[in-house]
Coordinates of C-alpha atoms (C1' of nucleotides) in Angstrom, one line a residue:
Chain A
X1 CA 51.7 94.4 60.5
X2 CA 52.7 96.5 63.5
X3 CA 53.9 94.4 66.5
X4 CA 51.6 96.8 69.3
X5 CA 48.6 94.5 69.1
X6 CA 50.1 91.3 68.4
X7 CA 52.4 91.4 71.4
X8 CA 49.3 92.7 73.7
X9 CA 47.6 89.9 72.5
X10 CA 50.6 87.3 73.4
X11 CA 51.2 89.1 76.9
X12 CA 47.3 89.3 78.0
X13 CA 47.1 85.7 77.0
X14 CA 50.2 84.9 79.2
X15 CA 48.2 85.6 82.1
X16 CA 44.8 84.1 81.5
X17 CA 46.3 80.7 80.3
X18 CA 48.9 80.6 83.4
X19 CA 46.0 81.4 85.6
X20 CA 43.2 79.1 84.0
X21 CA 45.4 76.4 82.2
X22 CA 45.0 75.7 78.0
X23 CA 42.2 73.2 77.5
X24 CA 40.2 75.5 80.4
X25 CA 40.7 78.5 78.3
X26 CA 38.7 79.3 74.8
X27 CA 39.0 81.8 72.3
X28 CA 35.8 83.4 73.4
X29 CA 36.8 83.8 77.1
X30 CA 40.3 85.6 75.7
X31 CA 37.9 87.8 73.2
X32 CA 36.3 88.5 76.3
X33 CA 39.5 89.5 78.8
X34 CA 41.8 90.9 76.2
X35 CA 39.1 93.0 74.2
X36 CA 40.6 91.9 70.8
X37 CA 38.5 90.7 68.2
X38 CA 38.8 87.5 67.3
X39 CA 39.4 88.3 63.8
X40 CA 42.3 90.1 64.6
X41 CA 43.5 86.9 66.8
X42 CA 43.3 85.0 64.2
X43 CA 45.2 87.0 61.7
X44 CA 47.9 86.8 63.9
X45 CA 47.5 83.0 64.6
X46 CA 46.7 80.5 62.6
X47 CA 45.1 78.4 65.2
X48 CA 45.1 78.7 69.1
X49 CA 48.2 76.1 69.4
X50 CA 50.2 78.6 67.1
X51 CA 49.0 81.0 69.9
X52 CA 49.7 78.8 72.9
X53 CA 53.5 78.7 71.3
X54 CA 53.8 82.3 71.1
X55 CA 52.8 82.6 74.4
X56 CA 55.4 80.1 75.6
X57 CA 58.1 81.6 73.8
X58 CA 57.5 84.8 75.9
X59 CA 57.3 83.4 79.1
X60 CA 60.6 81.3 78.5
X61 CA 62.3 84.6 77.4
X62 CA 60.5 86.4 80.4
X63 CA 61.2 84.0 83.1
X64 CA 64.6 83.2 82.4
X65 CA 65.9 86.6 81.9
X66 CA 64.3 87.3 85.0
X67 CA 66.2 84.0 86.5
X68 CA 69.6 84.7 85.3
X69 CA 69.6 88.4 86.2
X70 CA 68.2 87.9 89.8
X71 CA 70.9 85.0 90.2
X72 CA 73.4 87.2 89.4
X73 CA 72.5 90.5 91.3
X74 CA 72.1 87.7 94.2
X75 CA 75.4 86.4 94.3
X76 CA 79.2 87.1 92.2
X77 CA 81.2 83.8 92.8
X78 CA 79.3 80.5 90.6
X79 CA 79.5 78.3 93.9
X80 CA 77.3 80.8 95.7
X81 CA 75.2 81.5 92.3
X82 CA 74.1 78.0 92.7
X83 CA 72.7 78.6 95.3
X84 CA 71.4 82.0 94.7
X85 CA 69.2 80.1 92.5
X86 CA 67.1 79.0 95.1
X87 CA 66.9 82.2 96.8
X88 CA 65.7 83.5 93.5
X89 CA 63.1 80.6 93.2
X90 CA 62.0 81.5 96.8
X91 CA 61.2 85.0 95.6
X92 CA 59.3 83.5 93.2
X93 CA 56.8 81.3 95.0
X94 CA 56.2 84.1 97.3
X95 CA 55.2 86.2 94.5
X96 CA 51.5 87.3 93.8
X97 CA 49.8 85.5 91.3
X98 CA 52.1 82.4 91.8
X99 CA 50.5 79.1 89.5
X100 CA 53.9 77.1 89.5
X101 CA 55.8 76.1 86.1
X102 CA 53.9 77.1 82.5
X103 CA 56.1 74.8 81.3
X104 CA 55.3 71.6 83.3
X105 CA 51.2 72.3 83.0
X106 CA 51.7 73.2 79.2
X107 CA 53.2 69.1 79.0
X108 CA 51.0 68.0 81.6
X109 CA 48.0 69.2 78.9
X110 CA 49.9 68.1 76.0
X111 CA 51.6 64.8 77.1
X112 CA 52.9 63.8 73.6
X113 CA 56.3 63.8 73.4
X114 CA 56.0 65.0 69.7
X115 CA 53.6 67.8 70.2
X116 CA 55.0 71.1 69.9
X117 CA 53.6 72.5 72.6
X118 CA 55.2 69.6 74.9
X119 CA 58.5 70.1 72.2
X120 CA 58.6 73.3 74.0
X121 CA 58.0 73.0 77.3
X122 CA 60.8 70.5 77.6
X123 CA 63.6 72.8 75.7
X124 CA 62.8 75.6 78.2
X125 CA 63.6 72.8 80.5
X126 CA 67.1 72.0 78.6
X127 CA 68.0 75.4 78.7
X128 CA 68.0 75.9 82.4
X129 CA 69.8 72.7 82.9
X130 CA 72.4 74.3 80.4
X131 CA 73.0 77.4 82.4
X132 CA 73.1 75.2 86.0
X133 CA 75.6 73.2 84.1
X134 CA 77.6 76.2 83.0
X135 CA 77.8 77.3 86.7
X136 CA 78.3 73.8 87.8
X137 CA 81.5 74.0 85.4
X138 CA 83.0 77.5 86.3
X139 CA 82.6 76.9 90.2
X140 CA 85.2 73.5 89.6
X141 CA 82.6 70.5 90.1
X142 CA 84.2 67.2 89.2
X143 CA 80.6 66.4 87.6
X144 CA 79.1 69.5 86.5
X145 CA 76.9 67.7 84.2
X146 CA 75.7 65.1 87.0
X147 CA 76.0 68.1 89.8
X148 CA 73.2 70.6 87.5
X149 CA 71.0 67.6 86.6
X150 CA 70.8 66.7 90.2
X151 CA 70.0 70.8 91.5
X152 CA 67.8 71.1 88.6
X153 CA 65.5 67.7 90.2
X154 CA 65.5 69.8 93.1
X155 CA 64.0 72.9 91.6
X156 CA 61.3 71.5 89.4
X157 CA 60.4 69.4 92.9
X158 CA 60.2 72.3 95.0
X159 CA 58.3 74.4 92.2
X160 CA 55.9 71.1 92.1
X161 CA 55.5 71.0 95.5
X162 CA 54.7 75.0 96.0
X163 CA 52.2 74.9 93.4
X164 CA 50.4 71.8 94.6
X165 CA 50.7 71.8 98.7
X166 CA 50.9 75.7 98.9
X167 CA 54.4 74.7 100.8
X168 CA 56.1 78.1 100.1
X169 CA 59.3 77.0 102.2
X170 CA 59.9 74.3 99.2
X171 CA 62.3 76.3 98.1
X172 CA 64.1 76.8 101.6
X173 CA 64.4 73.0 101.7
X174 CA 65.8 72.9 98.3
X175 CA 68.2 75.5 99.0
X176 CA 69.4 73.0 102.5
X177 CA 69.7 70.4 99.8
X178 CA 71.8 72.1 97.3
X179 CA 73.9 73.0 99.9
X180 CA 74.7 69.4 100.9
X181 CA 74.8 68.7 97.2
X182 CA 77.6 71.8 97.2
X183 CA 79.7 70.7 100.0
X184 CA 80.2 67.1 98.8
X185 CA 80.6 67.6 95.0
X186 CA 82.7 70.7 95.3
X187 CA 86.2 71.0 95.9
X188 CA 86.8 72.8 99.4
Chain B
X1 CA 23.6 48.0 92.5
X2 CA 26.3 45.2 91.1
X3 CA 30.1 47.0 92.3
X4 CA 31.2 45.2 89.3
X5 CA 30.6 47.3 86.7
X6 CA 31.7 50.5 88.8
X7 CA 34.6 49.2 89.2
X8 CA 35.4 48.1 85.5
X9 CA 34.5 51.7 84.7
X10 CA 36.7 53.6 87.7
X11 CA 39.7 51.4 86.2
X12 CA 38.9 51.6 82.1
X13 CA 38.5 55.6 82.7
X14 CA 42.0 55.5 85.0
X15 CA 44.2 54.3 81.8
X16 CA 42.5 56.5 79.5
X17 CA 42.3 59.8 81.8
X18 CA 45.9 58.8 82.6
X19 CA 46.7 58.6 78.7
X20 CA 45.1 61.6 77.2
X21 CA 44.5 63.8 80.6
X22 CA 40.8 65.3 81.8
X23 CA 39.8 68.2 79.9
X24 CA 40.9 66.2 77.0
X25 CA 38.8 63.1 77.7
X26 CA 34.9 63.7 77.1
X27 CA 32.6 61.5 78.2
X28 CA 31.7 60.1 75.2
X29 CA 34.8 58.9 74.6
X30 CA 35.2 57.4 77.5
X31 CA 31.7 55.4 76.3
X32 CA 33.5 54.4 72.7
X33 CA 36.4 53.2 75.0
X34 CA 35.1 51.2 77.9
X35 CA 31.9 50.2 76.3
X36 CA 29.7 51.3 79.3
X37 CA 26.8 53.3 78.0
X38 CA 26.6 57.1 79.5
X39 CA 23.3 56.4 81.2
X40 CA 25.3 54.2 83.4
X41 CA 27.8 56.4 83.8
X42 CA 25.4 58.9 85.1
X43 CA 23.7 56.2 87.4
X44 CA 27.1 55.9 89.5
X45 CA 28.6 59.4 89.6
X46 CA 26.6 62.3 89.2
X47 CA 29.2 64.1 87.6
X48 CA 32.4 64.0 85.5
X49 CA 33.9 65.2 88.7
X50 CA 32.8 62.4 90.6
X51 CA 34.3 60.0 88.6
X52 CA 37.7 61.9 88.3
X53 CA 37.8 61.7 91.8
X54 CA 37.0 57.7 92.1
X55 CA 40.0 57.3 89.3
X56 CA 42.1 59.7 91.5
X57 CA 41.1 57.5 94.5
X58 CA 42.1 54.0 93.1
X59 CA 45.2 55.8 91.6
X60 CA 46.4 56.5 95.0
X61 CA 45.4 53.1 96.5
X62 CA 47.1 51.1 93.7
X63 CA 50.4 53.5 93.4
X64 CA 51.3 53.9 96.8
X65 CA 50.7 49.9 97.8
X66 CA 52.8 48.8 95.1
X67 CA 55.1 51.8 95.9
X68 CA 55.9 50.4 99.5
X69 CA 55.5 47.3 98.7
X70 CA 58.4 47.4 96.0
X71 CA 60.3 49.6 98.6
X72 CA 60.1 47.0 101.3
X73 CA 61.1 44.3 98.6
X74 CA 63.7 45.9 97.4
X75 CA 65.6 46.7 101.2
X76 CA 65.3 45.9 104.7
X77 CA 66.9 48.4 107.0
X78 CA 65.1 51.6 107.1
X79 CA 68.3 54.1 105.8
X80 CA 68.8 51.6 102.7
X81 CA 64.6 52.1 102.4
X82 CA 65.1 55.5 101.8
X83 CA 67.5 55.2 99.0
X84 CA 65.5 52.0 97.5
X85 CA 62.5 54.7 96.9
X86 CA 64.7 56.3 94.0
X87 CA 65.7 52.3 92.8
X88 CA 61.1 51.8 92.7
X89 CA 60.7 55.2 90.9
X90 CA 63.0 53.9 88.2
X91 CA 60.9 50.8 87.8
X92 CA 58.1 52.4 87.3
X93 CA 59.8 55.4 85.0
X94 CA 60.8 52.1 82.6
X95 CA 57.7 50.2 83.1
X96 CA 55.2 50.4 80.0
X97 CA 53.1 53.3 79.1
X98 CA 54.6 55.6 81.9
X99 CA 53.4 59.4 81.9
X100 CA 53.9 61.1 84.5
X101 CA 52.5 61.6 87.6
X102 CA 48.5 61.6 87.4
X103 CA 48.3 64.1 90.2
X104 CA 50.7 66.3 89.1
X105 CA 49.0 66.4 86.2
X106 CA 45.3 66.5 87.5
X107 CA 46.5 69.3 90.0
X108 CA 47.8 71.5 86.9
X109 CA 44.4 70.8 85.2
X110 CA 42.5 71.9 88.3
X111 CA 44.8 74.3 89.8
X112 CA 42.5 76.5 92.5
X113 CA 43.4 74.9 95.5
X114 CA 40.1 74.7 96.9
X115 CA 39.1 72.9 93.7
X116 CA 38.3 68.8 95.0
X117 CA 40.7 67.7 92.7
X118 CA 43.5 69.8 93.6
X119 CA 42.8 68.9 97.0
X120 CA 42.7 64.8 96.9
X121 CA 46.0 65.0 94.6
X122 CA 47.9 67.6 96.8
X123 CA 46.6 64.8 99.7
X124 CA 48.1 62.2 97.8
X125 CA 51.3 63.8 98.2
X126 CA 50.8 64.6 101.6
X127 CA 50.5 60.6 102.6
X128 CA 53.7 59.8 100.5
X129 CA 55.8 62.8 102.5
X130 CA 54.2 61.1 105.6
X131 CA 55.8 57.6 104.4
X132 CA 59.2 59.2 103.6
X133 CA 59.2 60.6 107.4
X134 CA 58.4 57.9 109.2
X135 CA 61.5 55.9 107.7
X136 CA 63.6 58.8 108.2
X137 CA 62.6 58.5 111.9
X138 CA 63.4 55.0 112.1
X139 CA 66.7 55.5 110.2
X140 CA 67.8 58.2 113.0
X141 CA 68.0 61.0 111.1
X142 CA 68.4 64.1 113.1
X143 CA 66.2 65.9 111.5
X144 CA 63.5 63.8 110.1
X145 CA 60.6 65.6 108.8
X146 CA 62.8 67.9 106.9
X147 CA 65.4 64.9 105.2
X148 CA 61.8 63.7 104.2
X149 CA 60.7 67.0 102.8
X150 CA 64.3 66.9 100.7
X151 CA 63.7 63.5 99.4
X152 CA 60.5 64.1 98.2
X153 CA 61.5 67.0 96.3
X154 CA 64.0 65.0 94.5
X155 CA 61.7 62.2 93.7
X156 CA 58.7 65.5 92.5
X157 CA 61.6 66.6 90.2
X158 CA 62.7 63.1 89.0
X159 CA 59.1 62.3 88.0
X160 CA 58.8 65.7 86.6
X161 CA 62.0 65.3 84.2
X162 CA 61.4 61.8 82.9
X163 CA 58.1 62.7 82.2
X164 CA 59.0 66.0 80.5
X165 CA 62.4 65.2 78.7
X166 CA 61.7 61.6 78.7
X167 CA 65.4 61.6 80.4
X168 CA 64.6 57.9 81.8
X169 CA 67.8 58.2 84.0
X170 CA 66.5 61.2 86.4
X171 CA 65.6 58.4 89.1
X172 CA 69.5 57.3 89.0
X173 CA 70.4 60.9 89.2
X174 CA 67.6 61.4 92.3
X175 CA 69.3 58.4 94.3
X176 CA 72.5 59.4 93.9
X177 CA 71.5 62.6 95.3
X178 CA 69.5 61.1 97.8
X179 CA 72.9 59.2 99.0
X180 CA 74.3 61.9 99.7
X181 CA 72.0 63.6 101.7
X182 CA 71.5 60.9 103.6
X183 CA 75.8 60.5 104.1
X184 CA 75.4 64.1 105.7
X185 CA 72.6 63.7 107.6
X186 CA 72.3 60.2 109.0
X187 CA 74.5 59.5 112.0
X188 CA 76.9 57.0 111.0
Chain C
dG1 C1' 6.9 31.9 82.3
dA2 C1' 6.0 36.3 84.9
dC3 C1' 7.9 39.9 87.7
dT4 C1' 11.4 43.2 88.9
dA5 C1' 15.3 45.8 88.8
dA6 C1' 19.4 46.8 86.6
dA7 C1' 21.8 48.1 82.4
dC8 C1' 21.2 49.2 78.0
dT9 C1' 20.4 52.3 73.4
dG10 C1' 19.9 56.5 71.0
dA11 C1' 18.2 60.7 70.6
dC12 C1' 18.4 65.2 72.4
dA13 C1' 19.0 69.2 75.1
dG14 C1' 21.9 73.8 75.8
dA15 C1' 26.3 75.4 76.0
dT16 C1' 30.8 75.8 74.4
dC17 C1' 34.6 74.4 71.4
dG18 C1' 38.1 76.1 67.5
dG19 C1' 37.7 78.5 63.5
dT20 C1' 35.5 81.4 59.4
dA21 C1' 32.9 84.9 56.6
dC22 C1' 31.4 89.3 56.1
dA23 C1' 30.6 94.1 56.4
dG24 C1' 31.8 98.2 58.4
dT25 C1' 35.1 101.3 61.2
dT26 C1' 39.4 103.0 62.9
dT27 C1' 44.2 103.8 62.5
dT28 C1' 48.4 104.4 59.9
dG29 C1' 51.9 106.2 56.4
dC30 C1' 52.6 109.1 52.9
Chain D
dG1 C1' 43.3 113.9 52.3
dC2 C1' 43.6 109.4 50.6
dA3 C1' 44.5 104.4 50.2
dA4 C1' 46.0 100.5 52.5
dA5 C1' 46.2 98.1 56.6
dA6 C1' 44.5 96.8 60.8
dC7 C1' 41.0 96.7 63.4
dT8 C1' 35.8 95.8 65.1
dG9 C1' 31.3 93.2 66.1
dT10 C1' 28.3 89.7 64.8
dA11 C1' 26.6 85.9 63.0
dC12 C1' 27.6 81.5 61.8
dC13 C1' 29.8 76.6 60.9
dG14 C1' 30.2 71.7 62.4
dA15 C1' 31.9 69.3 66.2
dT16 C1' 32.1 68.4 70.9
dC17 C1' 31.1 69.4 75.7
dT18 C1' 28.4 67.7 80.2
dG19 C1' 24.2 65.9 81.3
dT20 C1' 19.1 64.0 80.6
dC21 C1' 15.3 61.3 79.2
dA22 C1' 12.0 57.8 77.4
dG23 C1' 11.9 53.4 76.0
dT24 C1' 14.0 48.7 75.5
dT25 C1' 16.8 44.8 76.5
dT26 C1' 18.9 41.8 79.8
dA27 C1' 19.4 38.9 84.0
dG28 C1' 18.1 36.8 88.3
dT29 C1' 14.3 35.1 91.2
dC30 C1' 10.1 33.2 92.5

DNA sequence: GACTAAACTGACAGATCGGTACAGTTTTGC
DNA sequence: GCAAAACTGTACCGATCTGTCAGTTTAGTC
């Protein structure tokens, strides 16, 4: 089973699903825009959610490698990388094809808290908290735990508001935020 | 043309729309559920649509009058107002059969922004930013609109997070955020 | 009790849903 | 050059999708 086709499949499928949402999307539309059989999909997959999970893993790797690299080219010292984070999420909402947060529609369409797909969606969520906690810790926070938790409501509100209101300067306003957060939870 | 019936169906279809999302919901389960035949359905809105829209409608209506209601309940001066916005949302994060945000949800369903939809539940959002303002400006903030803008994305994240992670405690972690905001940028 | 209008039932379109079966073609590794 | 693996297109399954239609029951009013 070479990997060529089976990754094609799970990157072409990215896109239409972040552009047209889950339910809004059947296997005949991505036989259509991928130009692979379905026979070959479902060789791969056993059903479309085992698809719609594949898909999710990718865009968690994707996204977060992209995140934590772009922090980190943006700024050196962990106080200023929390920030950066907004600068990165500003870059992100201005980019083309911009639908808001996979994650957050995937558990929007799959409400369930024990549905995989929502399972998912919500560790991807867990893991970013993680690394703004990490940064939280390194840059001296008294709460780093309570500090990340309260940057990371920021974040999924501005990428909430982008997506809905088309406000692209969300992320400007969560960066002013953050940096009030900053200034009274950090040591000077 | 008795508004009764109308009515009983806007509100039946709200819980179950709200429950198992739109794409998810036919129509004929919406005619197992609320015991209205489809032909009557079809008398009052010409259109799945239609009726999506009427639910969105009385959503708003019913959220955001209990939402200032339970504001103005809960404080009297306009700064403590502000901060009594985080104390409704985690009312209502506790209350039964919470999940989520219905326009969050209804705008990652229907995500082209000229899509009716996407429209009423981005305006929904618009008229609780408006809110949020106008106590800012009667709490003195210096900068209103935009201490507004900061709150809401704290309370858009909140939602978001106890609705994903089922992290009931995001609206504790949103106020005291909030508080500190509004330490740096109300006049003391 | 007759008349009217509303709300009902149930069957039925035509399309699409996720998923399968089958027969034939291309690609791959050796 | 040959066999196995991976692919393709097409036709199909039963269920479900939004929406329609003819015919019947119900309810209120004179």
């Amino acid at each position: 089973m070479r990997p060529n086709k089976r990754d094609e499949l799970i990157r072409k499928s990215l896109e239409i699903f972040y552009r047209d949402g889950f339910h809004a999307t059947g296997m005949d539309k991505l036989v259509k825009e991928t130009g692979i059989s379905k026979t070959s999909m479902y060789k791969h997959f056993r059903t479309k959610e085992d698809l719609i999970l594949a898909v999710l893993r990718l865009r968690d790797e994707n996204f977060r490698n992209w995140f934590y690299r772009r922090v980190e080219e943006l700024a050196e010292a962990p106080p200023a990388r929390l920030l950066a984070m907004f600068d990165a999420l500003d870059e992100w909402f201005r980019s083309d094809g911009f639908r808001g947060c996979m994650f957050i529609k995937a558990s929007a369409e799959y409400q369930d808290r024990g549905d995989p797909i929502h399972v998912q969606s919500a560790e991807h969520k867990r893991l970013l908290l993680d690394y703004a906690t990490r940064l939280a810790t390194e840059a001296g926070a008294t709460e780093p735990a309570s500090l990340a938790r309260q940057l990371m409501l920021l974040k999924e509100g501005a990428i909430v508001i982008a997506a809905m209101t088309g406000n692209l300067d969300a992320a400007e306003d969560a960066k002013r935020a953050a940096a009030t957060l900053l200034l009274a939870q950090l040591p000077a």
